[in-house]
Amino acid sequence: MVVTVKYIGDNTKYKVKNFESIKKHDKVVYIDCSYNRLKYFPVNILKYAQQLQELHCDYNYFTSLPKNIKFPALSIFSCKNNELVSLPENVAEMFPSLQEFYCSSNKLVYLPEKAYFPMLQIFDCGGNKLSSLPNNICEMFPQLTHLNCCLNKLIYLPENMSFPSLQVFDCGYTQLISLPENMNFPLLQKFNCSYNQLVSLPENMNFPLLKEFYCGNNKLVYLPENMNFPLLKVFSCINNKLVYQPENMYEKFPQLKKFYCINA
């Protein structure tokens, strides 16, 4: 077993053989116990719960997380590449100060709808078995800047999605057949909805700060006329079923640098 730790005021990462080898218990702010083939969440971590700021438990064999834990100061939690089938219903209470949450590449089939993360900025739930996202996901993550839900089994997204701070949205490689008509993402800069089953895009997509848009490998037969992306630099709509090649794209998007539109 190898555990990596950092201490308050020291940016050096120290590797130790086990939790018992960790010194200065009250100074530990970072723990990484990834790649240890652990079957259960290590209870030894709880002795550092009050001051711990960053915790990585990736590439283990967790099937669940304990419900009766609390890390009041934790800002980053990563449990990627485990065997998790669900998250505790009280997961937001366990990590009240969380800003980044990575739970990708597990076996999650749903997300707790009552979770409320007032400070969360990055949420990565890609590579799971989610068939839907909570209808109230925007209320769950009011400060979100990055949302990754790619590589799931999503058919629809919640209607009337509104993320005032969202900058990056990745819902590629799922099974979406449509996108919400009303998506309010005023700060969005990168949007990926490629490799889905989309037959059309919303008619009035308005992302004033969007710089990269990827909608390739779907079933689109046309592109909406009223897309408002004044800052768009990269646009990919390859491998769709467009019945005509869009014209005047560089006039429509004056900042456009790269346009990919090879269709069969």
Coordinates of C-alpha atoms in Angstrom, one line a residue:
M1 CA 0.0 0.0 0.0
V2 CA 1.2 3.5 -0.8
V3 CA -0.4 6.7 0.5
T4 CA 0.6 10.2 -0.6
V5 CA 0.1 13.1 1.8
K6 CA 0.7 16.8 2.1
Y7 CA 0.9 19.0 5.2
I8 CA -0.2 22.5 6.0
G9 CA 2.3 25.1 4.6
D10 CA 4.3 22.4 2.7
N11 CA 3.6 21.8 -1.0
T12 CA 5.8 18.7 -1.1
K13 CA 4.0 15.4 -1.5
Y14 CA 5.3 12.6 0.8
K15 CA 4.8 8.9 0.1
V16 CA 4.3 6.6 3.1
K17 CA 3.7 2.8 3.3
N18 CA 0.4 3.0 5.2
F19 CA -1.8 5.4 7.2
E20 CA 0.0 4.4 10.4
S21 CA 3.2 5.9 8.9
I22 CA 1.7 9.4 8.6
K23 CA 3.2 11.9 11.0
K24 CA 1.8 15.3 12.2
H25 CA -1.8 14.1 12.1
D26 CA -3.2 17.5 12.8
K27 CA -1.3 19.0 9.8
V28 CA -2.5 16.7 7.1
V29 CA -4.5 18.5 4.4
Y30 CA -4.1 16.2 1.4
I31 CA -4.4 12.4 1.1
D32 CA -4.2 10.2 -2.0
C33 CA -4.8 6.5 -1.5
S34 CA -5.5 5.7 -5.2
Y35 CA -4.3 2.5 -6.9
N36 CA -4.3 0.4 -3.7
R37 CA -7.0 -2.2 -4.6
L38 CA -9.0 -1.1 -1.6
K39 CA -12.4 -2.7 -1.2
Y40 CA -13.7 -0.3 1.4
F41 CA -13.3 3.4 2.2
P42 CA -10.4 3.5 4.7
V43 CA -11.7 4.5 8.1
N44 CA -8.2 5.6 9.0
I45 CA -8.8 8.7 7.0
L46 CA -11.4 9.9 9.5
K47 CA -8.8 11.0 12.0
Y48 CA -7.9 13.7 9.5
A49 CA -11.4 14.7 8.6
Q50 CA -11.6 18.0 10.4
Q51 CA -8.7 19.7 8.5
L52 CA -8.5 17.6 5.3
Q53 CA -8.8 19.7 2.1
E54 CA -8.2 17.3 -0.7
L55 CA -8.9 13.5 -0.9
H56 CA -8.3 11.1 -3.8
C57 CA -9.4 7.5 -3.7
D58 CA -9.3 6.6 -7.4
Y59 CA -8.8 3.2 -9.0
N60 CA -9.9 1.1 -6.1
Y61 CA -12.8 -1.3 -5.6
F62 CA -15.2 0.7 -3.5
T63 CA -18.8 -0.4 -4.0
S64 CA -20.2 2.3 -1.6
L65 CA -19.2 5.2 0.6
P66 CA -19.9 5.3 4.3
K67 CA -22.9 7.5 5.2
N68 CA -21.8 8.6 8.7
I69 CA -18.7 10.6 7.8
K70 CA -18.2 14.3 7.5
F71 CA -15.3 16.3 6.1
P72 CA -16.1 20.0 6.8
A73 CA -13.1 21.5 5.1
L74 CA -12.8 19.2 2.1
S75 CA -12.8 21.2 -1.2
I76 CA -11.7 18.4 -3.6
F77 CA -13.0 14.8 -3.5
S78 CA -12.2 12.2 -6.2
C79 CA -13.4 8.6 -6.2
K80 CA -13.0 7.9 -10.0
N81 CA -12.7 4.4 -11.3
N82 CA -14.2 2.4 -8.5
E83 CA -17.3 0.1 -8.4
L84 CA -19.8 2.6 -6.8
V85 CA -23.4 1.9 -7.7
S86 CA -24.8 4.8 -5.8
L87 CA -23.8 7.9 -3.7
P88 CA -25.2 8.4 -0.2
E89 CA -28.4 10.4 0.0
N90 CA -26.6 12.7 2.4
V91 CA -23.5 13.1 0.3
A92 CA -23.8 16.9 0.3
E93 CA -23.9 17.0 4.1
M94 CA -20.8 14.8 4.2
F95 CA -18.8 17.4 2.1
P96 CA -20.4 20.8 2.8
S97 CA -17.4 22.8 1.5
L98 CA -16.8 20.8 -1.7
Q99 CA -15.8 22.7 -4.8
E100 CA -14.7 19.8 -7.1
F101 CA -16.3 16.4 -7.1
Y102 CA -15.1 13.6 -9.4
C103 CA -17.1 10.3 -9.5
S104 CA -16.6 9.3 -13.1
S105 CA -16.0 5.7 -14.3
N106 CA -18.1 3.9 -11.7
K107 CA -21.5 2.1 -12.0
L108 CA -23.8 4.9 -10.8
V109 CA -27.4 4.5 -12.0
Y110 CA -28.7 7.7 -10.4
L111 CA -27.7 10.8 -8.5
P112 CA -29.2 11.9 -5.1
E113 CA -31.9 14.5 -5.9
K114 CA -31.8 16.1 -2.5
A115 CA -28.0 16.9 -2.6
Y116 CA -27.2 20.6 -2.4
F117 CA -23.6 21.7 -3.0
P118 CA -23.6 25.5 -2.7
M119 CA -19.9 25.9 -3.5
L120 CA -19.4 23.2 -6.1
Q121 CA -17.8 24.3 -9.3
I122 CA -16.7 21.1 -11.0
F123 CA -18.8 18.0 -11.2
D124 CA -17.7 15.0 -13.3
C125 CA -20.0 12.0 -13.4
G126 CA -19.0 10.7 -16.8
G127 CA -18.6 7.0 -17.6
N128 CA -21.4 5.7 -15.4
K129 CA -24.8 4.1 -16.1
L130 CA -27.0 7.2 -15.6
S131 CA -30.2 7.1 -17.6
S132 CA -31.2 10.6 -16.4
L133 CA -30.0 13.6 -14.5
P134 CA -32.0 15.0 -11.6
N135 CA -34.6 17.5 -12.8
N136 CA -33.4 19.9 -10.1
I137 CA -29.7 19.6 -11.0
C138 CA -29.4 23.3 -11.5
E139 CA -30.6 24.0 -8.0
M140 CA -28.3 21.3 -6.7
F141 CA -25.2 23.0 -8.1
P142 CA -25.9 26.8 -8.3
Q143 CA -22.2 27.8 -8.7
L144 CA -21.2 25.1 -11.2
T145 CA -18.7 26.0 -13.9
H146 CA -17.8 22.6 -15.4
L147 CA -20.3 19.7 -15.9
N148 CA -19.3 16.4 -17.4
C149 CA -21.9 13.7 -17.9
C150 CA -20.5 12.1 -21.0
L151 CA -20.4 8.3 -21.6
N152 CA -23.7 7.6 -19.8
K153 CA -27.1 6.3 -21.0
L154 CA -28.9 9.6 -21.0
I155 CA -31.8 10.0 -23.4
Y156 CA -33.0 13.4 -22.3
L157 CA -31.6 16.3 -20.3
P158 CA -33.8 18.2 -17.8
E159 CA -35.9 20.9 -19.3
N160 CA -35.2 24.6 -18.7
M161 CA -31.6 24.1 -17.6
S162 CA -30.1 27.2 -16.2
F163 CA -26.5 27.4 -15.0
P164 CA -25.5 31.1 -14.6
S165 CA -21.8 30.2 -14.1
L166 CA -21.3 27.2 -16.4
Q167 CA -18.3 27.4 -18.7
V168 CA -17.8 23.8 -20.0
F169 CA -20.6 21.3 -20.6
D170 CA -19.8 17.8 -22.0
C171 CA -22.8 15.5 -22.7
G172 CA -21.1 13.6 -25.5
Y173 CA -21.1 9.8 -26.0
T174 CA -24.5 9.3 -24.5
Q175 CA -27.9 8.4 -26.1
L176 CA -29.5 11.9 -26.2
I177 CA -32.3 12.2 -28.9
S178 CA -32.8 15.9 -28.2
L179 CA -31.5 18.9 -26.2
P180 CA -33.7 21.2 -24.0
E181 CA -35.2 24.1 -25.9
N182 CA -34.3 26.4 -23.0
M183 CA -30.7 26.3 -22.0
N184 CA -29.5 29.4 -20.1
F185 CA -25.7 29.2 -19.9
P186 CA -24.6 32.8 -20.4
L187 CA -20.9 32.1 -19.6
L188 CA -20.6 28.8 -21.6
Q189 CA -17.4 28.6 -23.6
K190 CA -17.2 24.9 -24.6
F191 CA -20.2 22.7 -25.5
N192 CA -19.8 19.0 -26.6
C193 CA -22.9 17.0 -27.5
S194 CA -21.2 14.8 -30.1
Y195 CA -21.8 11.0 -30.5
N196 CA -25.4 11.0 -29.6
Q197 CA -28.7 10.4 -31.4
L198 CA -29.7 14.0 -32.0
V199 CA -31.9 14.6 -35.0
S200 CA -32.1 18.3 -34.5
L201 CA -30.7 21.2 -32.4
P202 CA -32.8 23.8 -30.5
E203 CA -33.9 26.6 -32.9
N204 CA -32.7 29.5 -30.8
M205 CA -29.4 28.5 -29.2
N206 CA -27.9 31.6 -27.6
F207 CA -24.5 31.3 -26.0
P208 CA -22.8 34.7 -26.3
L209 CA -19.4 33.5 -25.0
L210 CA -19.2 30.1 -26.7
K211 CA -15.9 29.4 -28.4
E212 CA -16.1 25.7 -29.2
F213 CA -19.1 23.7 -30.3
Y214 CA -19.0 20.0 -31.1
C215 CA -22.2 18.3 -32.4
G216 CA -20.6 15.7 -34.7
N217 CA -21.6 12.1 -35.1
N218 CA -25.3 12.5 -34.6
K219 CA -28.3 12.3 -36.9
L220 CA -28.7 16.0 -37.7
V221 CA -30.3 16.8 -41.0
Y222 CA -30.0 20.6 -40.8
L223 CA -28.5 23.3 -38.6
P224 CA -30.7 26.0 -37.0
E225 CA -30.5 29.4 -38.7
N226 CA -30.7 31.4 -35.4
M227 CA -27.7 30.1 -33.6
N228 CA -26.1 33.1 -31.7
F229 CA -22.4 32.3 -31.1
P230 CA -20.7 35.6 -31.8
L231 CA -17.3 34.4 -30.4
L232 CA -17.3 30.9 -31.9
K233 CA -13.9 29.8 -33.0
V234 CA -14.3 26.0 -33.5
F235 CA -17.4 24.3 -34.9
S236 CA -17.6 20.6 -35.7
C237 CA -20.7 19.0 -37.2
I238 CA -19.0 16.1 -39.0
N239 CA -20.6 12.7 -39.6
N240 CA -24.3 13.8 -39.5
K241 CA -27.0 13.5 -42.1
L242 CA -27.1 17.1 -43.3
V243 CA -29.1 17.4 -46.4
Y244 CA -27.1 20.5 -47.4
Q245 CA -23.7 22.0 -46.7
P246 CA -24.1 25.1 -44.6
E247 CA -23.0 28.3 -46.4
N248 CA -21.6 31.6 -45.2
M249 CA -20.5 30.0 -41.9
Y250 CA -17.6 32.4 -41.6
E251 CA -20.0 35.3 -42.1
K252 CA -22.4 34.0 -39.6
F253 CA -19.6 33.4 -37.1
P254 CA -17.0 36.1 -37.7
Q255 CA -14.5 34.7 -35.1
L256 CA -14.6 31.2 -36.6
K257 CA -11.1 29.6 -37.2
K258 CA -11.9 26.0 -37.7
F259 CA -15.1 24.5 -39.3
Y260 CA -15.4 20.8 -39.7
C261 CA -18.5 19.6 -41.7
I262 CA -17.8 16.4 -43.6
N263 CA -21.0 14.5 -44.0
A264 CA -22.0 11.4 -46.0

